[in-house]
Tab-separated table of C-alpha atoms in Angstrom:
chain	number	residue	atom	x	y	z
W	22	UNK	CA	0.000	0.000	0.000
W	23	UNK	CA	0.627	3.860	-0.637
W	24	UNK	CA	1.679	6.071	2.114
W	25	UNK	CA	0.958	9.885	1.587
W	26	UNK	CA	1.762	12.640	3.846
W	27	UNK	CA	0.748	16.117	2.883
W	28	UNK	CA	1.515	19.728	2.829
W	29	UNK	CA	5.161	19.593	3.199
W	30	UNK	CA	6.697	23.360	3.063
W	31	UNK	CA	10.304	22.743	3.704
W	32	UNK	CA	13.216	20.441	2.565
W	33	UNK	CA	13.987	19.165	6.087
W	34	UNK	CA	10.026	17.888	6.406
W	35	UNK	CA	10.768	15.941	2.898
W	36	UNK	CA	13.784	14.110	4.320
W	37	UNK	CA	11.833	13.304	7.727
W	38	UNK	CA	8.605	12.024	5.932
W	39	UNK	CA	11.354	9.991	3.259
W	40	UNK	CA	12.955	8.424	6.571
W	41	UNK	CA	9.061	7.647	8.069
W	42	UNK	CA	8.630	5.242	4.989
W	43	UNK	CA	6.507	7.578	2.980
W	44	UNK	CA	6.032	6.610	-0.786
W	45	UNK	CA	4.270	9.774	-1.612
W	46	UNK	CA	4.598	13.574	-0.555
W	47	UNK	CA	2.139	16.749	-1.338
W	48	UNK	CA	2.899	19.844	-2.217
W	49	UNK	CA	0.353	22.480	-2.002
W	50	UNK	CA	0.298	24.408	-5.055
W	51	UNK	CA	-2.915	27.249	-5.892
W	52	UNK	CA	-4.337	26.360	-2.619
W	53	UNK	CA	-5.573	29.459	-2.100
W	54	UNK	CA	-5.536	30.483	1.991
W	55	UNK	CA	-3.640	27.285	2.184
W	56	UNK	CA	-1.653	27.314	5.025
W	57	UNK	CA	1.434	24.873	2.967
W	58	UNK	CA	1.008	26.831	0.006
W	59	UNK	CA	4.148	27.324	-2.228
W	60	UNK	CA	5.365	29.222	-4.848
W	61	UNK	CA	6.208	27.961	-8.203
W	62	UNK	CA	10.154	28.358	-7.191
W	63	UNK	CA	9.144	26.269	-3.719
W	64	UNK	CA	7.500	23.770	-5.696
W	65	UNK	CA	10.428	23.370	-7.742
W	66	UNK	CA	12.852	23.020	-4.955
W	67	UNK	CA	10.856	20.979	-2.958
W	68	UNK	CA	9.905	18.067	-6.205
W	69	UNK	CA	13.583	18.307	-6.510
W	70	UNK	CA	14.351	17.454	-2.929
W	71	UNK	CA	11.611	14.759	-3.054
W	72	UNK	CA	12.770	13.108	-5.932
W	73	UNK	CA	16.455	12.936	-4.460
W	74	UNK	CA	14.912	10.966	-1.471
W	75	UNK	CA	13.046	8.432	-3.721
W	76	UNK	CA	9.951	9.669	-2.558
W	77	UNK	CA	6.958	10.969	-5.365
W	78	UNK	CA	6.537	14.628	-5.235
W	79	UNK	CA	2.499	15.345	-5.814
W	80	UNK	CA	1.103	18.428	-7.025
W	81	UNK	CA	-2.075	19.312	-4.809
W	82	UNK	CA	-4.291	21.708	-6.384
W	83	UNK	CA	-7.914	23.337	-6.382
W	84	UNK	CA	-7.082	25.285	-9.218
W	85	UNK	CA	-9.670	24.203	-11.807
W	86	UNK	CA	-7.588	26.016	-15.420
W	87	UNK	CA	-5.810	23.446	-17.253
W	88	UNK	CA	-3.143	25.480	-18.607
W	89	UNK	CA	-1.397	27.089	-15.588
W	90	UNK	CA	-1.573	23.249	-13.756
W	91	UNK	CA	0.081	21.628	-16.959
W	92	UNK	CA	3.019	24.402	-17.188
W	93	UNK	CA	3.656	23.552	-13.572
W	94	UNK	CA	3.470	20.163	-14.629
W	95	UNK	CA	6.008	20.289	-17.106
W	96	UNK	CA	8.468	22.949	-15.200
W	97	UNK	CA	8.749	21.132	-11.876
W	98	UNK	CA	8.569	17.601	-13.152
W	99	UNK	CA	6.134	16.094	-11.034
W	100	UNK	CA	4.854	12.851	-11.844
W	101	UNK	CA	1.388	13.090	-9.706
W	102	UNK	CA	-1.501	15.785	-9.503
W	103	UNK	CA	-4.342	15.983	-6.620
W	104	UNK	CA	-7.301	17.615	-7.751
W	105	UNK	CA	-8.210	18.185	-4.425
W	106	UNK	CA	-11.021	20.441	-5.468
W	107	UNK	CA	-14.168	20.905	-7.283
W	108	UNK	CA	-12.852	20.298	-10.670
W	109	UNK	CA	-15.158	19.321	-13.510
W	110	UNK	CA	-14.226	15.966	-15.579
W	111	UNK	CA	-12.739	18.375	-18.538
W	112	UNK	CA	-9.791	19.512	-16.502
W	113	UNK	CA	-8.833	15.304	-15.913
W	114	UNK	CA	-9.190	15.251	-19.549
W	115	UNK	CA	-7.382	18.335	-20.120
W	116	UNK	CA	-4.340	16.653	-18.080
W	117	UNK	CA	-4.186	13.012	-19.471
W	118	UNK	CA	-4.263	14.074	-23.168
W	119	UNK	CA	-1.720	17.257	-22.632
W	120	UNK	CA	0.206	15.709	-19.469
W	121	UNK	CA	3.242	13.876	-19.956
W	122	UNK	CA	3.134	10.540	-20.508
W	123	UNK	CA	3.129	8.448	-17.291
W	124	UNK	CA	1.364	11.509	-15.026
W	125	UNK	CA	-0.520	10.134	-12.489
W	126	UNK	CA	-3.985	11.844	-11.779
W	127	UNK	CA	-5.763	11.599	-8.598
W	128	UNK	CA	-8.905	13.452	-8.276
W	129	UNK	CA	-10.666	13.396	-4.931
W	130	UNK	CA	-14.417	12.925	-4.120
W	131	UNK	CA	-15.643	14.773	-0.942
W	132	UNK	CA	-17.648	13.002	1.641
W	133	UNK	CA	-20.267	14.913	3.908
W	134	UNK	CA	-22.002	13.063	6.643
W	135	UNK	CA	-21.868	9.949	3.875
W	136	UNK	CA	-22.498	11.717	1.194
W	137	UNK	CA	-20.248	12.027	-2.130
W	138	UNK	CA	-20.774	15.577	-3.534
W	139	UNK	CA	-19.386	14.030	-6.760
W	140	UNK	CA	-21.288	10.764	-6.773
W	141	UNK	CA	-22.953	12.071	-10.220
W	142	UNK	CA	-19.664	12.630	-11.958
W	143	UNK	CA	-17.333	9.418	-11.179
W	144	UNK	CA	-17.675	7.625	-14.260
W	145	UNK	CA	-17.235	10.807	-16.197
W	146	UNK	CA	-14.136	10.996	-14.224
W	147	UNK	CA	-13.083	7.699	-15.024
W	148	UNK	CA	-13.547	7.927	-18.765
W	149	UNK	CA	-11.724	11.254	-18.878
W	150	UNK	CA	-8.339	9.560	-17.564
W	151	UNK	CA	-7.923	9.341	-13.732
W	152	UNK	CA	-5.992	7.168	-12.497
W	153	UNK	CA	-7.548	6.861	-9.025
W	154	UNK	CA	-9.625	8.490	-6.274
W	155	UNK	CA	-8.700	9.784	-3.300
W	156	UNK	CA	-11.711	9.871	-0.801
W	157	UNK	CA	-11.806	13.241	1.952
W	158	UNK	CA	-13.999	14.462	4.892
W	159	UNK	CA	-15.957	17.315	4.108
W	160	UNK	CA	-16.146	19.903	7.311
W	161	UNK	CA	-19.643	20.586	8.773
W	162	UNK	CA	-18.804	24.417	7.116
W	163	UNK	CA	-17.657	23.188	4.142
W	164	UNK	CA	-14.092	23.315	4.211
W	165	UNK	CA	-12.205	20.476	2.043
W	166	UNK	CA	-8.487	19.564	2.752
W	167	UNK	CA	-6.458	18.983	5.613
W	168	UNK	CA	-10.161	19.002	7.924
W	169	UNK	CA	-8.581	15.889	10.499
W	170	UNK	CA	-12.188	15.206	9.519
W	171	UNK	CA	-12.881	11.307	9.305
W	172	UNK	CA	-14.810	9.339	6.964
W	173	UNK	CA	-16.989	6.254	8.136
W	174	UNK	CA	-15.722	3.533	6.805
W	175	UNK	CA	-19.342	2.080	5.655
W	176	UNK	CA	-19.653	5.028	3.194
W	177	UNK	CA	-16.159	4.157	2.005
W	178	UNK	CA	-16.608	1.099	0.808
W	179	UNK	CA	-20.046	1.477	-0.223
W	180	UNK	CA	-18.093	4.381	-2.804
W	181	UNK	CA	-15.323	1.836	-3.594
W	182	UNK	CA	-18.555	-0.699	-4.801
W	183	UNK	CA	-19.620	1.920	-7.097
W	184	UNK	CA	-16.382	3.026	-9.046
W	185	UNK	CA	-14.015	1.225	-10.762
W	186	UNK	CA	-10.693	2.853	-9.864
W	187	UNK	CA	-8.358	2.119	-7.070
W	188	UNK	CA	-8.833	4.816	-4.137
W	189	UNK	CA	-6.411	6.524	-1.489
W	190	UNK	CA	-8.049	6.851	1.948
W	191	UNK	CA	-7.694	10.373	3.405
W	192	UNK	CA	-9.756	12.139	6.315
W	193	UNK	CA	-8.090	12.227	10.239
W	194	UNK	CA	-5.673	9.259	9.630
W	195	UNK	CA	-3.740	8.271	12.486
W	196	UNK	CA	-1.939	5.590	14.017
W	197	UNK	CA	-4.631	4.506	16.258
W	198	UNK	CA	-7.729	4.527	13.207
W	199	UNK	CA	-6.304	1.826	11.270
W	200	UNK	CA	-9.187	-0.978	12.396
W	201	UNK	CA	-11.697	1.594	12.099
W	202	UNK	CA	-11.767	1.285	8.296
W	203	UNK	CA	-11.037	-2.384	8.530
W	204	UNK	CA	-13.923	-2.376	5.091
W	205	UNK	CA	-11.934	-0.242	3.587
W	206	UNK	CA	-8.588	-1.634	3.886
W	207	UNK	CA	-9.761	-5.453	3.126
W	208	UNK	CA	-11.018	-3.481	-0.275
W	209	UNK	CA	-9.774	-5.151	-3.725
W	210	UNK	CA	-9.022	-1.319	-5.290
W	211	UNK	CA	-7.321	0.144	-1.914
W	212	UNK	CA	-4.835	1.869	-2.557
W	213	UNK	CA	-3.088	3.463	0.583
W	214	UNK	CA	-3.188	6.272	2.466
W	215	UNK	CA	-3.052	10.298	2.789
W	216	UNK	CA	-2.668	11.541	6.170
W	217	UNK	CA	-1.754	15.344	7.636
W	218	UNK	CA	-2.740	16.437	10.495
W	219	UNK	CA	-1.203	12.977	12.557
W	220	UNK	CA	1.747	13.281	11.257
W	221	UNK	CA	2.700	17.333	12.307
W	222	UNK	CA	4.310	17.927	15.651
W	223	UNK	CA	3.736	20.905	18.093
W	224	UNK	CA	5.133	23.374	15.619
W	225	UNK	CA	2.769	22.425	13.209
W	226	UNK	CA	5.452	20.823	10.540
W	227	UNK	CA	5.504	17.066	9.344
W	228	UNK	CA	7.259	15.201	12.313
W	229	UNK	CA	9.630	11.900	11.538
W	230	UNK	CA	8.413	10.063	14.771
W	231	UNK	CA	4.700	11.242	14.202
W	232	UNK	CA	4.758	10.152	10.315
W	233	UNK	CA	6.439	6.776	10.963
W	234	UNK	CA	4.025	5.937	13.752
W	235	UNK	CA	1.211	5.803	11.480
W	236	UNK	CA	3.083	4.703	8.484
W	237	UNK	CA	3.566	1.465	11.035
W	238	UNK	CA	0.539	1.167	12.479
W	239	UNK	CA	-1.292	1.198	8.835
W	240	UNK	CA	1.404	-0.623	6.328
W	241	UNK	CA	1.251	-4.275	6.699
C-alpha cells in the first residue's frame, strides 16, 4: 500500500517524511488560503528534494484552469496531480491528453455526513483519464483539505462498490484509526493512504516520529 503525507513546506520535512517510509509527498500548489502553500520556485525546490529521497513529489491543487496546472506540470517535473477540489471531468481530460506521458492523476471525491458531492460525476471521471480516487472528509462548514475530519468507513466502501478505480483513503488518519476502516482496507481497489494532520508535531510541521508511527501502524 501507498503512504501519503501532505503539505510539506520545507526540505527538512521531505527528508523526515522519506525516513518515516513515505512513498508519496504533497505539495500544495494554488491552494488558495492554504496554510502549505508554495510558490512555483518552492515547488520546484521541494519536487527536486523529493525526488532525491526516492519519494513521489504530488502536485495538490484546487485550481480548476488546465493550462497554468500543466506548465507547472512540465516545469517542476512532477509525476502526480491531486485535484483536491471541485474540478469538472474536462480539466482530468485536459491533463491526461496534454500531461506527460506516465502523469498520475488523482482526483478526490468529498464526503459529507456519507455523502459524495461528486457521486454524479465518477464515471465521467473515469472515462476522462484518472488514475484513481482519493476519498476526503468534508467539514460541517464546508471546508475540504487537511479538515482531520474522518470518513466512516461504511460510506467508504459502499463508494469503492460503485467506481471502478483504485482509491487513497484520506480524512483524520492516524496511528490509532487503522481498524476503524477495517472495510476499507480489506477493499480489492485500496490503494493506501493520505494523512496530515497525525503526522505534524507541536510546531505544526511534518514530524519523523509522528509520520512513521502511522506509516507502522497502517502498512502491513
Amino acid at each position: 500500500m501507498l503512504v501519503k503525507f501532505c503539505g510539506a513546506t520545507t526540505a527538512a520535512e521531505i527528508g523526515d517524511m522519506a525516513e518515516a517510509g513515505a512513498d508519496l509527498v504533497g505539495l500544495w500548489y494554488r491552494v488558495p488560503g492554504g496554510s502549505a502553500e508554495l510558490t512555483s520556485g518552492q515547488l520546484a525546490e521541494l519536487a527536486a528534494a523529493a525526488r532525491e529521497r526516492d519519494v513521489a513529489p504530488v502536485l495538490v491543487t484546487f485550481a480548476a484552469e488546465p493550462a497554468p496546472l500543466l506548465a507547472a506540470v512540465a516545469a517542476v517535473g512532477v509525476p502526480w496531480v491531486q485535484l483536491h477540489g471541485y474540478q469538472p471531468p474536462s480539466v482530468v481530460r485536459a491533463l491526461r491528453r496534454d500531461g506527460p506521458p506516465g502523469l498520475k492523476i488523482a482526483k478526490v471525491l468529498h464526503l459529507k455526513d456519507g455523502a459524495c458531492a461528486e457521486r454524479g460525476l465518477t464515471a465521467a471521471y473515469e472515462r476522462a483519464g484518472a488514475d484513481c480516487f482519493l476519498y476526503d472528509a468534508v467539514a460541517p462548514d464546508g471546508r475540504i483539505g487537511s479538515t482531520a475530519r474522518t470518513l466512516d468507513d461504511g460510506a467508504v466502501t459502499a463508494l469503492a462498490d460503485r467506481t471502478g478505480l483504485p482509491f487513497l483513503l484520506a480524512g483524520g488518519l492516524h496511528a490509532g484509526n487503522r481498524e476503524a476502516f477495517a472495510g476499507a482496507v480489506a477493499h480489492p481497489r485500496f490503494l493506501g493512504i493520505d494523512a496530515d494532520s497525525a503526522a505534524r508535531g507541536a510546531g505544526g510541521l511534518l514530524d519523523a516520529g509522528r509520520a512513521a508511527a502511522v506509516t507502522r501502524a497502517w502498512r502491513p
